[in-house]
Coordinates of C-alpha atoms and ligand atoms in Angstrom, one line a residue:
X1 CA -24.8 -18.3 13.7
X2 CA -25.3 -20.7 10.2
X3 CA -22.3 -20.2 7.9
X4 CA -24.7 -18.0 5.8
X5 CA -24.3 -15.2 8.3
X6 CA -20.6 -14.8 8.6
X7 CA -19.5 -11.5 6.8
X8 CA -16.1 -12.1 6.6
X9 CA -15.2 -14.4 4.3
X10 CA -17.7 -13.1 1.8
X11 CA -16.0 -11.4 -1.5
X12 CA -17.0 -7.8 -2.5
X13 CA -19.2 -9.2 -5.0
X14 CA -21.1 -11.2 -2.5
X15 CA -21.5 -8.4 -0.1
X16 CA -22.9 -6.5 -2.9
X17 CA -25.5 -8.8 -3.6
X18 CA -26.3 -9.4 0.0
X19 CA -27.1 -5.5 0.3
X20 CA -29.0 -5.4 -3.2
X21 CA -31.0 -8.5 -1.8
X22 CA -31.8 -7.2 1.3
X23 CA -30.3 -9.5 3.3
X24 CA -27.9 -7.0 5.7
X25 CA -28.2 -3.4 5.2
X26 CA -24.8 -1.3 5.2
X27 CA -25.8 0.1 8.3
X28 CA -25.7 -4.0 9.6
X29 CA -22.5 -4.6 8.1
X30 CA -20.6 -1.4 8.8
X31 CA -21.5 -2.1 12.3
X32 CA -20.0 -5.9 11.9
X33 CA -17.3 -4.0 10.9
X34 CA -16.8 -1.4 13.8
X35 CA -17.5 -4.5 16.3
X36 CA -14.8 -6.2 14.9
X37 CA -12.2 -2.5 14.9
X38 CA -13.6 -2.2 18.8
X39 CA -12.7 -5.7 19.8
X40 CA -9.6 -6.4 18.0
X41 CA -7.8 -3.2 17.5
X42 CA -6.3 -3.1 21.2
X43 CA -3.9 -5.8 20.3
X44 CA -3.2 -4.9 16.2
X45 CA -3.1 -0.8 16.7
X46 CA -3.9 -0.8 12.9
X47 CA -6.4 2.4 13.2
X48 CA -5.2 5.6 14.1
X49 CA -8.8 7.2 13.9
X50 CA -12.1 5.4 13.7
X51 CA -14.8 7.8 12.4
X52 CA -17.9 5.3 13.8
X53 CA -20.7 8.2 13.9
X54 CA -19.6 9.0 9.9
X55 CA -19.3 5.7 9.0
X56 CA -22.8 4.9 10.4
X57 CA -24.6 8.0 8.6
X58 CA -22.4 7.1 5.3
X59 CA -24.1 3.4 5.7
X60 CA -27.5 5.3 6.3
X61 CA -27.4 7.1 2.7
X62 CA -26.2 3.6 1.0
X63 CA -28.8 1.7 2.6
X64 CA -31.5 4.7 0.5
X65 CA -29.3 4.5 -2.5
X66 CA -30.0 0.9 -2.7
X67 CA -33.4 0.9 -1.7
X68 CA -34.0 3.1 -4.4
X69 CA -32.1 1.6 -7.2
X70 CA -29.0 4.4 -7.4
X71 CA -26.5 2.0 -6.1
X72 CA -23.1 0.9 -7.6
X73 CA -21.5 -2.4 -7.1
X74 CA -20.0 -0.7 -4.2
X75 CA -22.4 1.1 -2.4
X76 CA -22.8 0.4 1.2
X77 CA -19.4 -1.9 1.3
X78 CA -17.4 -0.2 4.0
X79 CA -13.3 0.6 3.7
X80 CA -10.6 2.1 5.6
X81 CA -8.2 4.9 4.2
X82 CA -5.0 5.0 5.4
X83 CA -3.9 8.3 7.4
X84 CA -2.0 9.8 4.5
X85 CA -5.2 10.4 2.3
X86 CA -6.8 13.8 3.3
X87 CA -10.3 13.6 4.8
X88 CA -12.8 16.2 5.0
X89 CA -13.0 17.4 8.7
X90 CA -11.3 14.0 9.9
X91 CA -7.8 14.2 11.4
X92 CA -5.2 13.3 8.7
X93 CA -1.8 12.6 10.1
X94 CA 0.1 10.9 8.1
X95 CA 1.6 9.0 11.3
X96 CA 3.1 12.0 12.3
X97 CA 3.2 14.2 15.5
X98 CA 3.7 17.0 12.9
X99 CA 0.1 16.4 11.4
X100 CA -1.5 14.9 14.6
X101 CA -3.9 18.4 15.0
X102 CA -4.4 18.6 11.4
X103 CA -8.1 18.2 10.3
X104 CA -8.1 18.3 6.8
X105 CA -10.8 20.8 4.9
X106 CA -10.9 18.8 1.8
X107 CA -11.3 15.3 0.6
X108 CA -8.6 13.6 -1.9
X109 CA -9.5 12.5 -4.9
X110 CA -9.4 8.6 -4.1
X111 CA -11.4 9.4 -1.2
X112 CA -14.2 12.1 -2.6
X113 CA -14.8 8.9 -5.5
X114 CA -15.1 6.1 -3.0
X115 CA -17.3 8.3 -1.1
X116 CA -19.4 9.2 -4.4
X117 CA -19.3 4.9 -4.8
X118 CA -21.2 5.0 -1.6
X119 CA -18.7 3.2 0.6
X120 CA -18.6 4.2 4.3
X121 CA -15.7 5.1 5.8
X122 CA -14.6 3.3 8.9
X123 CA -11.7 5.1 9.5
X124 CA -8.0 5.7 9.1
X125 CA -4.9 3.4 9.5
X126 CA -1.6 3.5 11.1
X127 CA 1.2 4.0 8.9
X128 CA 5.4 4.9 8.8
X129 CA 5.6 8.4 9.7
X130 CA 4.6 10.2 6.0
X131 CA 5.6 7.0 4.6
X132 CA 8.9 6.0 5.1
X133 CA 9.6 2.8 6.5
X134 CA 8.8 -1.0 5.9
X135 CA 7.7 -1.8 9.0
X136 CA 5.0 0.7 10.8
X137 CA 7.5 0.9 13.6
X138 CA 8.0 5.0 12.6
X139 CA 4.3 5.9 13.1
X140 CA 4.2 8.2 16.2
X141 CA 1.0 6.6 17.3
X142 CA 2.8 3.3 17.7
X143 CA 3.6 0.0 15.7
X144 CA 1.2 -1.7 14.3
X145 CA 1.3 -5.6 14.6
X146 CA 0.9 -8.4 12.3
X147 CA -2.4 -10.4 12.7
X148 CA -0.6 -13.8 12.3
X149 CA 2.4 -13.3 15.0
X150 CA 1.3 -9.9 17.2
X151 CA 5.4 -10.4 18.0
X152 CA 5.9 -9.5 14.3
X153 CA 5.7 -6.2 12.0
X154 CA 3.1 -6.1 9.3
X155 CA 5.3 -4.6 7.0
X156 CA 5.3 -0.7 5.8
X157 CA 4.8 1.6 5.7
X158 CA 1.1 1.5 5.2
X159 CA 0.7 -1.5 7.9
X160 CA -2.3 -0.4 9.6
X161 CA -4.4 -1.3 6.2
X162 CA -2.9 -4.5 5.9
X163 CA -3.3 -5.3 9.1
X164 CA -6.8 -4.8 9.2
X165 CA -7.6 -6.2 6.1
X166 CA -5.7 -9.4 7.0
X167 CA -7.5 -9.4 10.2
X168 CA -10.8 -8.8 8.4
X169 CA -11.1 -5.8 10.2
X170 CA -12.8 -3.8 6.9
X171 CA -12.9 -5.2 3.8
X172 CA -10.7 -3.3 1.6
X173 CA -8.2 -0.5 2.8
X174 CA -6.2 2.0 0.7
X175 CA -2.3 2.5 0.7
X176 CA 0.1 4.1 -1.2
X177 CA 3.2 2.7 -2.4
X178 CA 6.5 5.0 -3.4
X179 CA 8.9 1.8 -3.2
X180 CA 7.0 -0.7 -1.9
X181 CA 4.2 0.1 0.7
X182 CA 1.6 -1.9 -0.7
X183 CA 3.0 -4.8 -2.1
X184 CA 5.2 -5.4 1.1
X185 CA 2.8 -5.1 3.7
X186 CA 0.4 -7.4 1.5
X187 CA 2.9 -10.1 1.6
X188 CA 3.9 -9.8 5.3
X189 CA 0.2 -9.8 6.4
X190 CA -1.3 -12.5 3.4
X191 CA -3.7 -10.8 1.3
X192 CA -3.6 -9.0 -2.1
X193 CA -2.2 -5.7 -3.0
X194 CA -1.9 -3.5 -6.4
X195 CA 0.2 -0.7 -7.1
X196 CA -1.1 0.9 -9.9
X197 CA 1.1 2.7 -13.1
X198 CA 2.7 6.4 -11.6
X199 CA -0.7 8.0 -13.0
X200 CA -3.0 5.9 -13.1
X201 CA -4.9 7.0 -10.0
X202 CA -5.2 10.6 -8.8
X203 CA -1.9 11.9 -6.3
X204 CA -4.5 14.9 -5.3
X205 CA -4.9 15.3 -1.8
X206 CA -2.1 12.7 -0.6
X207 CA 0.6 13.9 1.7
X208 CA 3.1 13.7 -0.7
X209 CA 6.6 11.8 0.6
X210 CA 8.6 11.2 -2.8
X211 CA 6.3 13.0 -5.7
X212 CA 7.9 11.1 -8.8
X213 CA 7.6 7.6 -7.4
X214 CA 4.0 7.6 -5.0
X215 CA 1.5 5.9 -6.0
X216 CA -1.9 5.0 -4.1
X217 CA -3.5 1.8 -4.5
X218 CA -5.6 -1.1 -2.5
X219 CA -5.3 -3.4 -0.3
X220 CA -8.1 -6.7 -0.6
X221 CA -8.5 -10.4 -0.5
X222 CA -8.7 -11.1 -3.6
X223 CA -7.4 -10.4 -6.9
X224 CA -11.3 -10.0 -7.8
X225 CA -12.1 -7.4 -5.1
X226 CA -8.9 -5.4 -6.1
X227 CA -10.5 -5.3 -9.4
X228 CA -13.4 -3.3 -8.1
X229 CA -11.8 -0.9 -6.5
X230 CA -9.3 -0.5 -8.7
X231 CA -11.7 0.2 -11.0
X232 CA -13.7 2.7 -8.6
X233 CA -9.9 4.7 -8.1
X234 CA -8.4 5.1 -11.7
X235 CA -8.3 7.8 -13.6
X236 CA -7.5 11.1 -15.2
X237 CA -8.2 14.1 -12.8
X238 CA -7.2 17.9 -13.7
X239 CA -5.9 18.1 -10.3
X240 CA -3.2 16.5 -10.5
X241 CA -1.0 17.7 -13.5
X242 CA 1.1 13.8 -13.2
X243 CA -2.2 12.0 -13.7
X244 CA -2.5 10.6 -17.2
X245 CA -5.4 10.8 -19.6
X246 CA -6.2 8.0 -20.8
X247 CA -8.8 5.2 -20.8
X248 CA -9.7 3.1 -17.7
X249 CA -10.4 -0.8 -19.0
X250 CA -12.9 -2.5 -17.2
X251 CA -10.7 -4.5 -14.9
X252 CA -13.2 -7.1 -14.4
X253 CA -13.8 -7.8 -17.4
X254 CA -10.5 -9.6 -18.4
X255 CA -10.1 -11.4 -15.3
X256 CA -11.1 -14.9 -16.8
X257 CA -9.3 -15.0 -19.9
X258 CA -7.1 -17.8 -20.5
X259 CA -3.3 -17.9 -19.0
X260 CA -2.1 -20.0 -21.6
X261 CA 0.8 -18.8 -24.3
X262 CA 1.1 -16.2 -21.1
X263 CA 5.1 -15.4 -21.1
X264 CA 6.4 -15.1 -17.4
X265 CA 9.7 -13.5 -16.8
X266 CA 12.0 -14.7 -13.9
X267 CA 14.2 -12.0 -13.1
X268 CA 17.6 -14.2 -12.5
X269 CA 18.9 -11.0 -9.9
X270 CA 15.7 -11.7 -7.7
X271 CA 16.1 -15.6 -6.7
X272 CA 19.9 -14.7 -5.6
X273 CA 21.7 -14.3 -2.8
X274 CA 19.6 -12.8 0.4
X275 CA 16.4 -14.6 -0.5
X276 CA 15.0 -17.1 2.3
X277 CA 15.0 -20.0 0.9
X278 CA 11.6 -21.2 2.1
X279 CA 10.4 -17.9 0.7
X280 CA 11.7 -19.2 -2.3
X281 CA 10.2 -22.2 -2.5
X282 CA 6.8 -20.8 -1.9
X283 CA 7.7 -18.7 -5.2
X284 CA 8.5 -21.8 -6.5
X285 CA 5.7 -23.8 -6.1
X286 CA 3.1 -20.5 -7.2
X287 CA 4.9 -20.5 -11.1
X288 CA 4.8 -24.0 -11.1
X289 CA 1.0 -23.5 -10.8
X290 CA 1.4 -21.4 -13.5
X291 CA 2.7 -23.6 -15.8
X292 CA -0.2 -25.6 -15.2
X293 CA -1.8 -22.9 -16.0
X294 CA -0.4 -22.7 -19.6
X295 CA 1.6 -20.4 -18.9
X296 CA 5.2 -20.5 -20.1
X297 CA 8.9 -19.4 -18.2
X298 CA 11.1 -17.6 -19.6
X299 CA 14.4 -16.7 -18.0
X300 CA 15.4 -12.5 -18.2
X301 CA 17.9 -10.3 -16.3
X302 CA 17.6 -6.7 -14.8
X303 CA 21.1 -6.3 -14.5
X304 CA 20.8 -2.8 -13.0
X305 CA 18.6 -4.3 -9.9
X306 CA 21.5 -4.3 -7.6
X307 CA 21.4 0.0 -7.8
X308 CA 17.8 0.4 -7.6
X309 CA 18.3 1.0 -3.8
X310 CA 20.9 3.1 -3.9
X311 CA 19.3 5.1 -6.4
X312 CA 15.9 5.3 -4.6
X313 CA 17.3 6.1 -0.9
X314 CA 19.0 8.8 -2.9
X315 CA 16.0 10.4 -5.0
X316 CA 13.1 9.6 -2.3
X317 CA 14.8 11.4 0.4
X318 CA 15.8 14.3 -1.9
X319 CA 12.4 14.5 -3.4
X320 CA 11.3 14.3 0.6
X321 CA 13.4 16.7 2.1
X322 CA 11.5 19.6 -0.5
X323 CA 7.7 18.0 -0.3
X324 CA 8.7 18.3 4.0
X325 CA 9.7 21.8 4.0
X326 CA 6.1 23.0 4.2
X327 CA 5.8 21.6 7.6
X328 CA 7.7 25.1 9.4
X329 CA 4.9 25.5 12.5
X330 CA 3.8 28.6 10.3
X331 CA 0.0 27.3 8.4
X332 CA -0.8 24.4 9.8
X333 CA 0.5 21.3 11.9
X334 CA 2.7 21.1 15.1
X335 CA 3.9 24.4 16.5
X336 CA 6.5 24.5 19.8
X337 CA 5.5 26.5 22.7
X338 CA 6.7 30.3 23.1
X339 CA 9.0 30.7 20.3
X340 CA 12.0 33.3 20.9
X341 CA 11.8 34.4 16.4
X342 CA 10.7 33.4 13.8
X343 CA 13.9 30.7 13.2
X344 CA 13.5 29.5 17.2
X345 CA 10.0 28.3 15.7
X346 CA 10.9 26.8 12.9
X347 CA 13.2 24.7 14.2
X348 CA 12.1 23.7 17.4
X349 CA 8.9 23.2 15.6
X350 CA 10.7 20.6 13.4
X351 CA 12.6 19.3 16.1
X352 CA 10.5 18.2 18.2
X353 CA 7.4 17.0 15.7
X354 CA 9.7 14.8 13.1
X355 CA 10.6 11.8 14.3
X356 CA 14.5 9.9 13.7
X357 CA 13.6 8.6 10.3
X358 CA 12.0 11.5 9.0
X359 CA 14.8 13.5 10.2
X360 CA 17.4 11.2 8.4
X361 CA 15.4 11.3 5.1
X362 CA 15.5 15.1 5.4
X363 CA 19.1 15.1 6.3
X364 CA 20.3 12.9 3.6
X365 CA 18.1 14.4 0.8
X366 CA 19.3 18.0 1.6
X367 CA 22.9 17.1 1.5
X368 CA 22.3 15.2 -1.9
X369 CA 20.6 18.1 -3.4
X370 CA 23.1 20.9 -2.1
X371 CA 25.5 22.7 -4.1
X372 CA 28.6 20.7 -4.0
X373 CA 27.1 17.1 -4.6
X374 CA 23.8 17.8 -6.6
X375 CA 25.9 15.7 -9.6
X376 CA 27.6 13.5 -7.7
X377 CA 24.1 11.4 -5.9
X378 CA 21.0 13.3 -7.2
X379 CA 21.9 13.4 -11.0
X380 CA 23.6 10.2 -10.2
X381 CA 20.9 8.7 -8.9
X382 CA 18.5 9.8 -12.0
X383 CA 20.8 8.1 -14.2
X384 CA 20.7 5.4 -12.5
X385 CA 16.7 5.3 -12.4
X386 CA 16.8 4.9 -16.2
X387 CA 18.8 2.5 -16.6
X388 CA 17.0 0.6 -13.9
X389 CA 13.4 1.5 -16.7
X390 CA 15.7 0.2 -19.8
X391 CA 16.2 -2.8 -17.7
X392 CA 12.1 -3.4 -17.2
X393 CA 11.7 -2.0 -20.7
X394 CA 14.1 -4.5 -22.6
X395 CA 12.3 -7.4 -20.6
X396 CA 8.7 -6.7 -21.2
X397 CA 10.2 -6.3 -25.2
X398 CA 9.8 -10.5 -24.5
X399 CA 7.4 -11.4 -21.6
X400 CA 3.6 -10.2 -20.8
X401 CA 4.6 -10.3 -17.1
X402 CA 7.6 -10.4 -14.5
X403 CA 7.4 -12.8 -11.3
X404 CA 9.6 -13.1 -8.2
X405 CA 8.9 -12.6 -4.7
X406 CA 8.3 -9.4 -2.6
X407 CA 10.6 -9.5 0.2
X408 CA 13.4 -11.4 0.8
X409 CA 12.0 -12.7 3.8
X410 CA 8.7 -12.8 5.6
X411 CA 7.9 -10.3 8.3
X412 CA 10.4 -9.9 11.0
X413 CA 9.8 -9.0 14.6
X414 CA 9.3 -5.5 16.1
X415 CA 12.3 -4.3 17.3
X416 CA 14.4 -6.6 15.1
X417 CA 15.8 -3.6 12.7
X418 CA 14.9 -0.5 14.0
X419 CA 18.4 -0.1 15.5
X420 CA 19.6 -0.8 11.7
X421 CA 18.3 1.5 8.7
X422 CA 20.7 0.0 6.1
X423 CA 19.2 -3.7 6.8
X424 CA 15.8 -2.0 7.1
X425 CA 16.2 -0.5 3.5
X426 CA 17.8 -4.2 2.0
X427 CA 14.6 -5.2 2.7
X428 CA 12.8 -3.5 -0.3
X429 CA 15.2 -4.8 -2.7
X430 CA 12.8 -6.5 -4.7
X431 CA 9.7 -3.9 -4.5
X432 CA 11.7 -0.8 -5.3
X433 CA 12.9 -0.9 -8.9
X434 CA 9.8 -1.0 -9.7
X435 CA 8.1 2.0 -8.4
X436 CA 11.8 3.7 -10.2
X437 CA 10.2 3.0 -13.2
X438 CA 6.4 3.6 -13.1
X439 CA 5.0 0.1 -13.7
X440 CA 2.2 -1.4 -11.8
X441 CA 3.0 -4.4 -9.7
X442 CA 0.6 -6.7 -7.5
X443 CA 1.7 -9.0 -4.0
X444 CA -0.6 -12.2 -3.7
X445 CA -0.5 -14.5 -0.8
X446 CA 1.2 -17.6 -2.2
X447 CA 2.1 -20.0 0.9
X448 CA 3.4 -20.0 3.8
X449 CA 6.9 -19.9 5.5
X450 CA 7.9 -20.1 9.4
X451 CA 4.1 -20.4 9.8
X452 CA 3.7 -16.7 8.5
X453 CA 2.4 -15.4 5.0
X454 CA 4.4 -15.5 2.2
X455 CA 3.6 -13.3 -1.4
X456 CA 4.3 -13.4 -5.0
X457 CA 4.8 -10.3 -7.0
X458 CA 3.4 -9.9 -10.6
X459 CA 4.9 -7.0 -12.5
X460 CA 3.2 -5.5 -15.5
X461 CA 4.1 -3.0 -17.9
X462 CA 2.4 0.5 -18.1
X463 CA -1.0 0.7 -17.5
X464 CA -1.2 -3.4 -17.6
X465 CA -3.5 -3.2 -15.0
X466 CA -5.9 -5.6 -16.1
X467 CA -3.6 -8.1 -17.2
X468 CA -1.4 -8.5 -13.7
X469 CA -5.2 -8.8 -12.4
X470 CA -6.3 -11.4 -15.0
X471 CA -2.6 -13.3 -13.9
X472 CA -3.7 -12.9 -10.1
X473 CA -7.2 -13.8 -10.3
X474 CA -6.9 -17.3 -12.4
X475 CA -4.0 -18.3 -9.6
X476 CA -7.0 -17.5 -6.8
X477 CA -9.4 -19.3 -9.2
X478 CA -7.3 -22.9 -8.3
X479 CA -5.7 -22.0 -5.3
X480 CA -7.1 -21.3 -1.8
X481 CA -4.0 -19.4 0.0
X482 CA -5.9 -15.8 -0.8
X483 CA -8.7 -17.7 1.7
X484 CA -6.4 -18.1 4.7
X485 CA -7.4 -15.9 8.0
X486 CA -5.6 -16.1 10.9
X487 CA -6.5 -18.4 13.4
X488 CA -8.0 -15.3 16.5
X489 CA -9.5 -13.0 13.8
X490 CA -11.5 -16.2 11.5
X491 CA -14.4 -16.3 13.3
X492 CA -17.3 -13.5 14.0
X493 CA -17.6 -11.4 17.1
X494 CA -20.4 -12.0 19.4
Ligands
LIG1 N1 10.4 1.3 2.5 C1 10.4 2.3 1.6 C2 10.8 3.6 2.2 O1 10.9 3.6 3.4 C3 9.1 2.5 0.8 C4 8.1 3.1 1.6 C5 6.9 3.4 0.7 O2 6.6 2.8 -0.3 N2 6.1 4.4 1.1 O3 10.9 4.6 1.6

């Protein structure tokens, strides 16, 4: 097969114009595609469903859109949605025995506009049990594993998309990120996440885990492709009252303007204590690039990171513990067999669906919103959340854009925390704040360390979409570390 043939390395824009041209047809690639899910995703476990016959027709319709001139830039590229967007008459599970019979009757939003973009759906991915996690070791259809080290966790919770994008598995997946779900997982795996501004893209039809903070958004390989569907995603919609009305740039648009003059702020709080130091280094080395870039470093403080965790595993599991009571055995989802009353079947129904983490989320958020100690952690913790904004808010009053890294390490191996939730939540030290305070943020693959992928986060201010893309995109533009495939998944099947 001449290089000209191989599909996976090729950028959105290039599959594009290979459709337009005639050179594949959707239906061609989307079957590329579903060779590569059937002989790789044994190992990875980064699908939960695989809708092959919908996918197929999907590719059918793109293939007569282009033919007769009604396409998009999009049309007949095909994506994977992770298992916490609701899918018209595909099971939606959100990784959860709960939801494991659950066959959604309506599409979200994110999902009923990349349909309308003509993309054909491959499938859906594994994920943390409705979210929570950073490691896709709380899905109840099994861990999913990190293409460069199948020892090691791809991150989470929305691993399955990561994984599969890293393994070139689809093209572009979606995730959602309430205190770091994309950005992590990008890291961990090597490819490029956004996490767009709280209300930037539509919430409707997404399980919902922790309603102020979640956020959906894409994973890609490049800061370019991001752009696209980024692009295809934002938005107001009347469905959901926290979306916000206002314009939608054209993301691709800005994505070669000039870096230099470009302030970057170095948070002193996130190259402390707890940071591997080759991580480090790899940051190191990406803002030196910068520099040459034109771009200038400026030193700033979030004083108040240190409580963003606190905070968070205080609000997200409050926030949770409501969002989860709908799951009672009575409309829809897991019921237990032959309940004795009506109480026998909601708890046993809860009992035995939830899994540990899910049940400690609920746990923990009920007793901070009870009677006695709603002041002392929930109002607490909202306090807390502000100050954490007045921190990002002061900064940005200085710089056009925050670096540091994304984890404080690269991706551990399975097993390694799951005995530990503390360390497990120390993890998303650096990811967290963030989401506390609505901003958009990005992960890029920027080096390696230990032979496995290390990532660079850009934080923007609100709805600075464009700009963390423009920042992203010139690094890619003189830097090749967005290119890298693992070794088993870099060349074509058959
Ligand atoms: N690791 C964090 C949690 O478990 C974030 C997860 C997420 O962003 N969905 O809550």
């Amino acid at each position: 097969m001449s290089m000209d043939n191989i599909m996976i390395n090729k950028s959105l824009a290039e599959l594009s114009l290979g459709l337009q041209t005639g050179k594949f047809s959707s239906v061609e690639l989307t079957q590329h595609y579903l060779d590569r899910i059937n002989k790789f995703d044994g190992e990875l476990n980064s699908f939960i469903t695989v809708t092959d016959e919908q996918a197929l027709t999907m590719a059918k319709t793109a293939d007569e859109q282009i033919a007769s001139g009604s396409a998009t830039a999009l049309t007949g590229i095909p994506m994977a949605h992770k298992d916490i967007f609701c899918t018209d008459g595909v099971r939606t599970s959100a990784g959860s025995k709960v939801l494991d019979n659950f066959i959604s009757p309506y599409n979200a939003t994110v999902v009923e506009k990349l349909k309308t973009a003509g993309m054909p759906m491959l499938g859906k991915t594994n994920m943390d049990e409705f979210a929570m996690g950073s490691s896709n070791e709380n899905s109840f259809y099994g861990p999913c594993k990190n293409p460069w080290d199948l020892e090691r966790v791809p991150g989470g919770s929305s691993g399955g998309s990561a994984a599969a994008v890293a393994a070139k598995l689809c093209p572009v997946a979606t995730g959602t990120d309430t205190g770091g779900s994309i950005r992590q997982p990008a890291s961990l795996t090597g490819i490029t996440g956004i996490k767009p501004t709280y209300g930037r893209v539509s919430r409707y039809g997404i399980i919902a885990y922790a309603s102020s903070l979640d956020q959906a958004g894409i994973f890609a390989s490049s800061a370019a492709d991001s752009a696209l569907l980024t692009q295809a995603m934002a938005g107001f919609d009347p469905k959901d009252s926290t979306s916000v009305d206002i314009p939608v740039p054209d993301y691709s648009a800005t994505l070669n303007d000039s870096l230099a003059g470009l302030k970057i702020g170095l948070p002193k709080e996130y190259f402390g204590e707890g940071l591997n130091s080759d991580v480090a280094k790899a940051v190191e080395t990406a803002i030196e690039e910068y520099k040459k870039l034109g771009a200038e470093i400026v030193e700033i403080s979030l004083p108040n990171t240190h409580l963003a965790i606190p905070a968070y595993y205080v609000i997200a599991p409050a926030e949770a513990s409501s969002n989860l009571s709908r799951f009672d055995g009575v409309r829809y989802g897991y019921r237990c067999e032959d309940p004795k009353d009506l109480t026998d079947m909601y708890m046993r129904s809860r009992g035995e669906a939830f899994g540990r983490e899910v049940k400690r989320r609920i746990m923990t958020g009920t007793y901070a919103l009870s009677a006695g100690f709603y002041d002392a952690y929930y109002l607490k913790a909202q306090k807390i959340r502000r100050l954490v904004s007045e921190d990002f808010k002061n900064a940005f009053e200085k710089i056009d854009v925050i670096m540091g890294p994304v984890a404080p390490d690269t991706a551990f191996k399975l097993g390694e925390k799951t005995s530990d939730p503390i360390s497990m939540y120390l993890g998303d030290i650096y990811t967290i704040a963030l989401n506390l305070a609505g901003l958009p943020g990005m992960s890029i693959p920027a080096g390696m360390a230990n032979n496995m992928p290390v990532g660079l986060q850009i934080i923007g201010n609100s709805f600075e979409e464009a700009k963390i893309l423009n920042v992203a995109h010139q690094y890619q533009e003189v830097t090749d570390w967005h290119t890298k495939v693992p070794e088993q998944y870099s060349t074509e099947v058959k």
